[in-house]
Coordinates of C-alpha atoms and ligand atoms in Angstrom, one line a residue:
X997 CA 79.7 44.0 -22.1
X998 CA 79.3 44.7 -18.0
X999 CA 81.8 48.0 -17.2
X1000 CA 84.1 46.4 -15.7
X1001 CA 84.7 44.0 -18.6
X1002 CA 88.5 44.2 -19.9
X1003 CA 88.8 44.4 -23.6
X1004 CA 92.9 42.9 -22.9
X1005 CA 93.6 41.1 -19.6
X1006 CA 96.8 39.5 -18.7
X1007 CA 97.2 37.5 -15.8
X1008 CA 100.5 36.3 -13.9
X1009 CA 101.8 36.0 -17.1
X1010 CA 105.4 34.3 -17.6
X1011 CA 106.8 33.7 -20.8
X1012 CA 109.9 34.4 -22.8
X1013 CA 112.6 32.5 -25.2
X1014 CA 113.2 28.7 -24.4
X1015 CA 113.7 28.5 -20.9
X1016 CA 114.7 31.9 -20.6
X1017 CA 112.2 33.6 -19.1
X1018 CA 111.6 37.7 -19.4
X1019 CA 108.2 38.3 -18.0
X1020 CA 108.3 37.4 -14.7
X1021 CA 104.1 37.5 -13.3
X1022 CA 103.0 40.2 -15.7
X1023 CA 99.7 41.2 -15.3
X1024 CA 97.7 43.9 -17.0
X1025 CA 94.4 44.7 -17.7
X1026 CA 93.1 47.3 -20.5
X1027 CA 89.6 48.4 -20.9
X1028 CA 87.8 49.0 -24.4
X1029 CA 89.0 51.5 -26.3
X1030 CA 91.6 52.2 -24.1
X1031 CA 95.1 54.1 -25.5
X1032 CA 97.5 52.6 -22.9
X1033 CA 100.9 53.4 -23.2
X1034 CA 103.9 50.7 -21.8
X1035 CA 106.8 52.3 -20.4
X1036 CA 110.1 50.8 -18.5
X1037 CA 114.0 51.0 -18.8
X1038 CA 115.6 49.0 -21.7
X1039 CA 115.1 45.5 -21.2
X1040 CA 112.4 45.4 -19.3
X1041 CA 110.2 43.1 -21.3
X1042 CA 108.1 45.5 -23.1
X1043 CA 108.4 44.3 -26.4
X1044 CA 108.3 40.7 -25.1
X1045 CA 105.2 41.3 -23.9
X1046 CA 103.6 42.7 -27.3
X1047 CA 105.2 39.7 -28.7
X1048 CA 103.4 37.7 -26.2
X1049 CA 100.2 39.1 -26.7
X1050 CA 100.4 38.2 -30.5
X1051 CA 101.6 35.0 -29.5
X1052 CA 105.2 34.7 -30.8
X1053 CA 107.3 34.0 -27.4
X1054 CA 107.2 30.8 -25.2
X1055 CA 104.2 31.1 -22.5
X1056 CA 105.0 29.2 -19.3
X1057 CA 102.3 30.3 -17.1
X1058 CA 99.4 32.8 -16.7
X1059 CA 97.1 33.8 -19.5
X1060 CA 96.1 36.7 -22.1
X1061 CA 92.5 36.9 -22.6
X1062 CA 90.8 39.6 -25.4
X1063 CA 86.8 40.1 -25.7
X1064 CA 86.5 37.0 -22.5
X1065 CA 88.2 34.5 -24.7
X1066 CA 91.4 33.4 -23.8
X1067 CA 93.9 33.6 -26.7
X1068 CA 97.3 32.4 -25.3
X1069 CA 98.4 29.4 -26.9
X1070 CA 96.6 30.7 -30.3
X1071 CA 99.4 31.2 -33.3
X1072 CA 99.2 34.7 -34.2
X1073 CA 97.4 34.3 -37.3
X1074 CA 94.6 33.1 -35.0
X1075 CA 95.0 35.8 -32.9
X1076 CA 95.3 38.1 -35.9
X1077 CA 91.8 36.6 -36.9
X1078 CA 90.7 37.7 -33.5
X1079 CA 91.0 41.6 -34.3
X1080 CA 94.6 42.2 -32.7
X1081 CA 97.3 43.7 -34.8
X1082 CA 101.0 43.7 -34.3
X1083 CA 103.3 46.6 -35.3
X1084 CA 106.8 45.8 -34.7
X1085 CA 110.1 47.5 -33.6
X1086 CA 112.0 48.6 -36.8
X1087 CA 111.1 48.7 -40.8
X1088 CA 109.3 45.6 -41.6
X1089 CA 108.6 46.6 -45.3
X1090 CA 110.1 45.3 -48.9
X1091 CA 111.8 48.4 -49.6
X1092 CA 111.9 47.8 -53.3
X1093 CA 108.4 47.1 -53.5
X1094 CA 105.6 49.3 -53.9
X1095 CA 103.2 50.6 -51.3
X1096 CA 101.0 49.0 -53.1
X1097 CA 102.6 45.7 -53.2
X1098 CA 104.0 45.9 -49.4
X1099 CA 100.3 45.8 -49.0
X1100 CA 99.8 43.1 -51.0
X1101 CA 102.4 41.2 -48.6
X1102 CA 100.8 42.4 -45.8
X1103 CA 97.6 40.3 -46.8
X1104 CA 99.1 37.0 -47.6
X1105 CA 99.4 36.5 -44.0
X1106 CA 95.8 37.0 -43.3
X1107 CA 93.3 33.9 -43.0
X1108 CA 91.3 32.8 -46.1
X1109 CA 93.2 34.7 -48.1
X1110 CA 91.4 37.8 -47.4
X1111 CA 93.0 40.8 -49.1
X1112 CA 92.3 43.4 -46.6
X1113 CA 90.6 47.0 -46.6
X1114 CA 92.8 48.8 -48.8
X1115 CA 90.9 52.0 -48.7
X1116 CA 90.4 51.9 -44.9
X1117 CA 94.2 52.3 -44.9
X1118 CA 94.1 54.7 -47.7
X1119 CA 91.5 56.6 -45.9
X1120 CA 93.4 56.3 -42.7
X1121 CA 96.7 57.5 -44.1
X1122 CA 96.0 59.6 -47.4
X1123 CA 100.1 59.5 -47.8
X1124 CA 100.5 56.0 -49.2
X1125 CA 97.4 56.5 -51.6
X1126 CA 99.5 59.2 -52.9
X1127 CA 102.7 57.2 -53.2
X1128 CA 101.2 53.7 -53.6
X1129 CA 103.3 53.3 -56.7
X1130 CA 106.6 54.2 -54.8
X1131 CA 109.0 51.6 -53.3
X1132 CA 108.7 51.8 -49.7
X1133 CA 112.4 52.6 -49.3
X1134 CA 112.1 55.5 -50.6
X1135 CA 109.3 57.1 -48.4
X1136 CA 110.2 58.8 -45.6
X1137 CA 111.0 57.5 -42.4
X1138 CA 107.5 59.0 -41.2
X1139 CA 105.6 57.7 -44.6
X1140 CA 107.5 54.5 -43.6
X1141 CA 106.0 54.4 -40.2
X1142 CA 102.6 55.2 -41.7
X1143 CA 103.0 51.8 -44.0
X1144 CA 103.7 49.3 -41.6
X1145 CA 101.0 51.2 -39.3
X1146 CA 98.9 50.9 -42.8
X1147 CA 99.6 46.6 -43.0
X1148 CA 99.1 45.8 -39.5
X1149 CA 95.3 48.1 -40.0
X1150 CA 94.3 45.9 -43.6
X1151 CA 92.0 44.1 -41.4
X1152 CA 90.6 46.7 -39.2
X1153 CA 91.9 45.5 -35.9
X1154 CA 90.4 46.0 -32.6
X1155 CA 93.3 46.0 -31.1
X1156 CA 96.6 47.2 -32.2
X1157 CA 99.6 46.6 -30.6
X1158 CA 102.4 48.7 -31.8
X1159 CA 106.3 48.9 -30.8
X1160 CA 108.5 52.1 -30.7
X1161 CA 106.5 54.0 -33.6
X1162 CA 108.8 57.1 -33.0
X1163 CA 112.4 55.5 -33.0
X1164 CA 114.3 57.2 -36.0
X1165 CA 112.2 59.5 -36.6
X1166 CA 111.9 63.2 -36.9
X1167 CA 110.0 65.4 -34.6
X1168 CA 107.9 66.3 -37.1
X1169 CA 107.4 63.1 -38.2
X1170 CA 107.0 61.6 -34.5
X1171 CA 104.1 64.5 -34.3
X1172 CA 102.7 62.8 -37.3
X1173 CA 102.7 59.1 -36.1
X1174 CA 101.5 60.1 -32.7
X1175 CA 98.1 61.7 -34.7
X1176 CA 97.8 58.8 -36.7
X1177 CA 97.9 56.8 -33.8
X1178 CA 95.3 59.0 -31.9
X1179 CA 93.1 58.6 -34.9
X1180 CA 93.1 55.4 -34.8
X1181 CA 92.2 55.1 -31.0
X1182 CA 89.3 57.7 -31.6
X1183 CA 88.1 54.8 -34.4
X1184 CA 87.2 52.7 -31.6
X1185 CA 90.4 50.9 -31.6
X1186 CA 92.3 49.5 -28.4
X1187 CA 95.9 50.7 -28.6
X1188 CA 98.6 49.3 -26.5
X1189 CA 101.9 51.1 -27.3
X1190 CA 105.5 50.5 -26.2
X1191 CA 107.1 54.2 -26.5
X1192 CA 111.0 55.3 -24.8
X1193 CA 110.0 58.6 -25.5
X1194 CA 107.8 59.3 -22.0
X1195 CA 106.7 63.1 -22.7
X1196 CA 105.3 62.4 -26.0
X1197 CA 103.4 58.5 -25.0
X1198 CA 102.3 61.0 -21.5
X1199 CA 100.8 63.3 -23.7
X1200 CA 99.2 61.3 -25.8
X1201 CA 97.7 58.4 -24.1
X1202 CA 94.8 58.1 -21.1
X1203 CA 96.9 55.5 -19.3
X1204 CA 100.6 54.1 -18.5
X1205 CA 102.0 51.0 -17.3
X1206 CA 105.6 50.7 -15.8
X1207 CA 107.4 47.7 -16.7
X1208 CA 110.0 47.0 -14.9
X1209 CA 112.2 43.2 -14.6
X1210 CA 109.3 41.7 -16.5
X1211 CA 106.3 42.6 -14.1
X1212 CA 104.1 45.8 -14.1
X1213 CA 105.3 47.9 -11.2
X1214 CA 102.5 50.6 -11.1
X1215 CA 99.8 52.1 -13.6
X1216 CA 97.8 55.0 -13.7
X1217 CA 96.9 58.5 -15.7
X1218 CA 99.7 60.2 -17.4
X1219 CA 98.6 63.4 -14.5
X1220 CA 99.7 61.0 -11.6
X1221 CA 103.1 60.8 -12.0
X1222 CA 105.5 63.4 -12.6
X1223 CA 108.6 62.6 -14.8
X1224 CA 111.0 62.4 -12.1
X1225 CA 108.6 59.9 -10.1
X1226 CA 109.0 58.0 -13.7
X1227 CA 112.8 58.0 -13.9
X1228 CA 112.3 56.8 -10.4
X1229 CA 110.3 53.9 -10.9
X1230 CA 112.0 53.3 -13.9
X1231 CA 116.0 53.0 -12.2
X1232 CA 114.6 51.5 -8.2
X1233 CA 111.1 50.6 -9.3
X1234 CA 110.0 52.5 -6.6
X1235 CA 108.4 56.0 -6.3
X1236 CA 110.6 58.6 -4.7
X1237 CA 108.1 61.0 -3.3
X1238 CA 109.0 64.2 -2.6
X1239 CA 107.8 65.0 1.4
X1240 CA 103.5 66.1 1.2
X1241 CA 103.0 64.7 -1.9
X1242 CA 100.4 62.1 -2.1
X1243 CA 100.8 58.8 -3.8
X1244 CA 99.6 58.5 -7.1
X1245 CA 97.2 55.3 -7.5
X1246 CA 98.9 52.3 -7.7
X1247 CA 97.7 48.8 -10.3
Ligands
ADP2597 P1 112.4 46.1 -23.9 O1 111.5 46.1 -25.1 O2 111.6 46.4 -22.6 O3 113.6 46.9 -24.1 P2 112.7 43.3 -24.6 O4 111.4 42.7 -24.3 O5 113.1 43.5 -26.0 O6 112.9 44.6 -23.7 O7 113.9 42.3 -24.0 C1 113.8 41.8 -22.7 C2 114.9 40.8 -22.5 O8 114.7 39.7 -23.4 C3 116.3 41.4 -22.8 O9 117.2 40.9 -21.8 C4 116.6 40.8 -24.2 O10 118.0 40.6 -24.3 C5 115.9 39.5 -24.2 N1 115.5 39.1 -25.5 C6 114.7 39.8 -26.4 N2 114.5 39.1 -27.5 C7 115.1 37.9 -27.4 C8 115.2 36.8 -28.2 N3 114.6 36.7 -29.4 N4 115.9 35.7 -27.7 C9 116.5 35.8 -26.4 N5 116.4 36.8 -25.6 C10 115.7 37.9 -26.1
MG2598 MG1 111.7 46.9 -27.0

């Protein structure tokens, strides 16, 4: 693949619910192996545009292209065939099922009835080997976490998509999540992540994107933007800068 190849590229892309529409022209473009992390006040569109990505909103116009190929318009098992995972907001799990069996759910949904890497996720999270007998409900909200992490990676994704991982959680637990997640970037894996806890995505990954009324108002390294530039862009979509400062590099 040439360098300048995107692994993820979305262009002018508009799309929502019916004929309400929520992204407004996003466009983004993430390289290979790239940990990106999607930021922007509440409402903003970030989780519509995961959902978009996957392909479970209403595309108007624009287009979402992974490896060169264009996948909007695919159903998300297609895209799911295609090497891109989806984590969403919230506990997806049967909590009176087993790890074990959540997993077994988990793989119904893939394409020719393929069961998945079960030891891959074992390997990946050691936690729900431990407690595959267990209903999910009653892991911890972490070991939770982990678990619908641990479905969305049965078929070893290239790209993994994941909403609000820390929401709920403990700090100890949020430490935990934000490894795994790192782990699973330093696998090769293309991470996009919607996080509302700023510090923690800044630390963690190489790259945000501000999204803000449903387009992407400014991206760059976590080290070009303070946090009160951030809460700035976040309430005026605009970067207050402090007088002889220089501007951080903008999309
Ligand atoms: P964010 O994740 O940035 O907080 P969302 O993408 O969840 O924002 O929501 C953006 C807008 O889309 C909000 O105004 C929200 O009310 C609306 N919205 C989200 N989901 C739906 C839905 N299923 N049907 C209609 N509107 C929705
Ligand atoms: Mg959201």
């Amino acid at each position: 693949m040439p360098a300048d190849t995107k692994a993820l590229q979305v262009e002018g892309l508009r799309a929502g619910y019916g004929k309400l529409e929520i992204l407004l022209g996003t466009d983004l473009a993430v390289g290979p192996g790239e940990f990106i992390s999607l930021m922007g006040p509440n409402g903003a569109g970030k989780s519509t545009l995961l959902k978009t990505i996957f392909g479970m909103t209403a595309i108007t116009a624009g287009s979402v292209s992974w490896n060169g190929e264009r996948i909007s318009g695919l159903r998300p098992r297609d895209i799911l065939r295609r090497g891109v995972a989806y984590v969403p907001q919230g506990r997806c799990n049967f909590p009176l099922m087993s790890v074990d069996e959540n997993l077994d759910m988990a793989s119904f949904a893939f394409p020719g009835g393929k069961r998945g890497d079960r030891d891959f996720v074992f390997d990946l999270f050691p936690i729900l080997r431990d407690r595959r007998r267990h209903p999910a409900g009653y892991l911890s909200g972490g070991e939770q976490q982990m678990l619908e992490m641990g479905m969305a990676m049965l078929l070893r994704p290239r790209l993994l998509l994941i909403d609000e991982p820390s929401v709920g959680l403990a700090p100890q637990a949020i430490q935990q999540v934000f490894a795994e997640i790192l782990r699973i970037n330093a696998g090769g894996c293309t991470v996009v992540l919607v996080e509302q806890n700023t510090r923690k995505a800044m630390e963690v990954s190489g790259r945000v994107a501000v999204l803000r009324l449903g387009q992407v108002i400014w991206t760059g390294p976590p080290a070009a933007i303070t946090h009160a530039q951030l809460g700035s862009l976040f309430m005026t979509g605009r970067l207050d800068m402090a007088p002889g400062t220089s501007a951080p590099p903008t999309v």
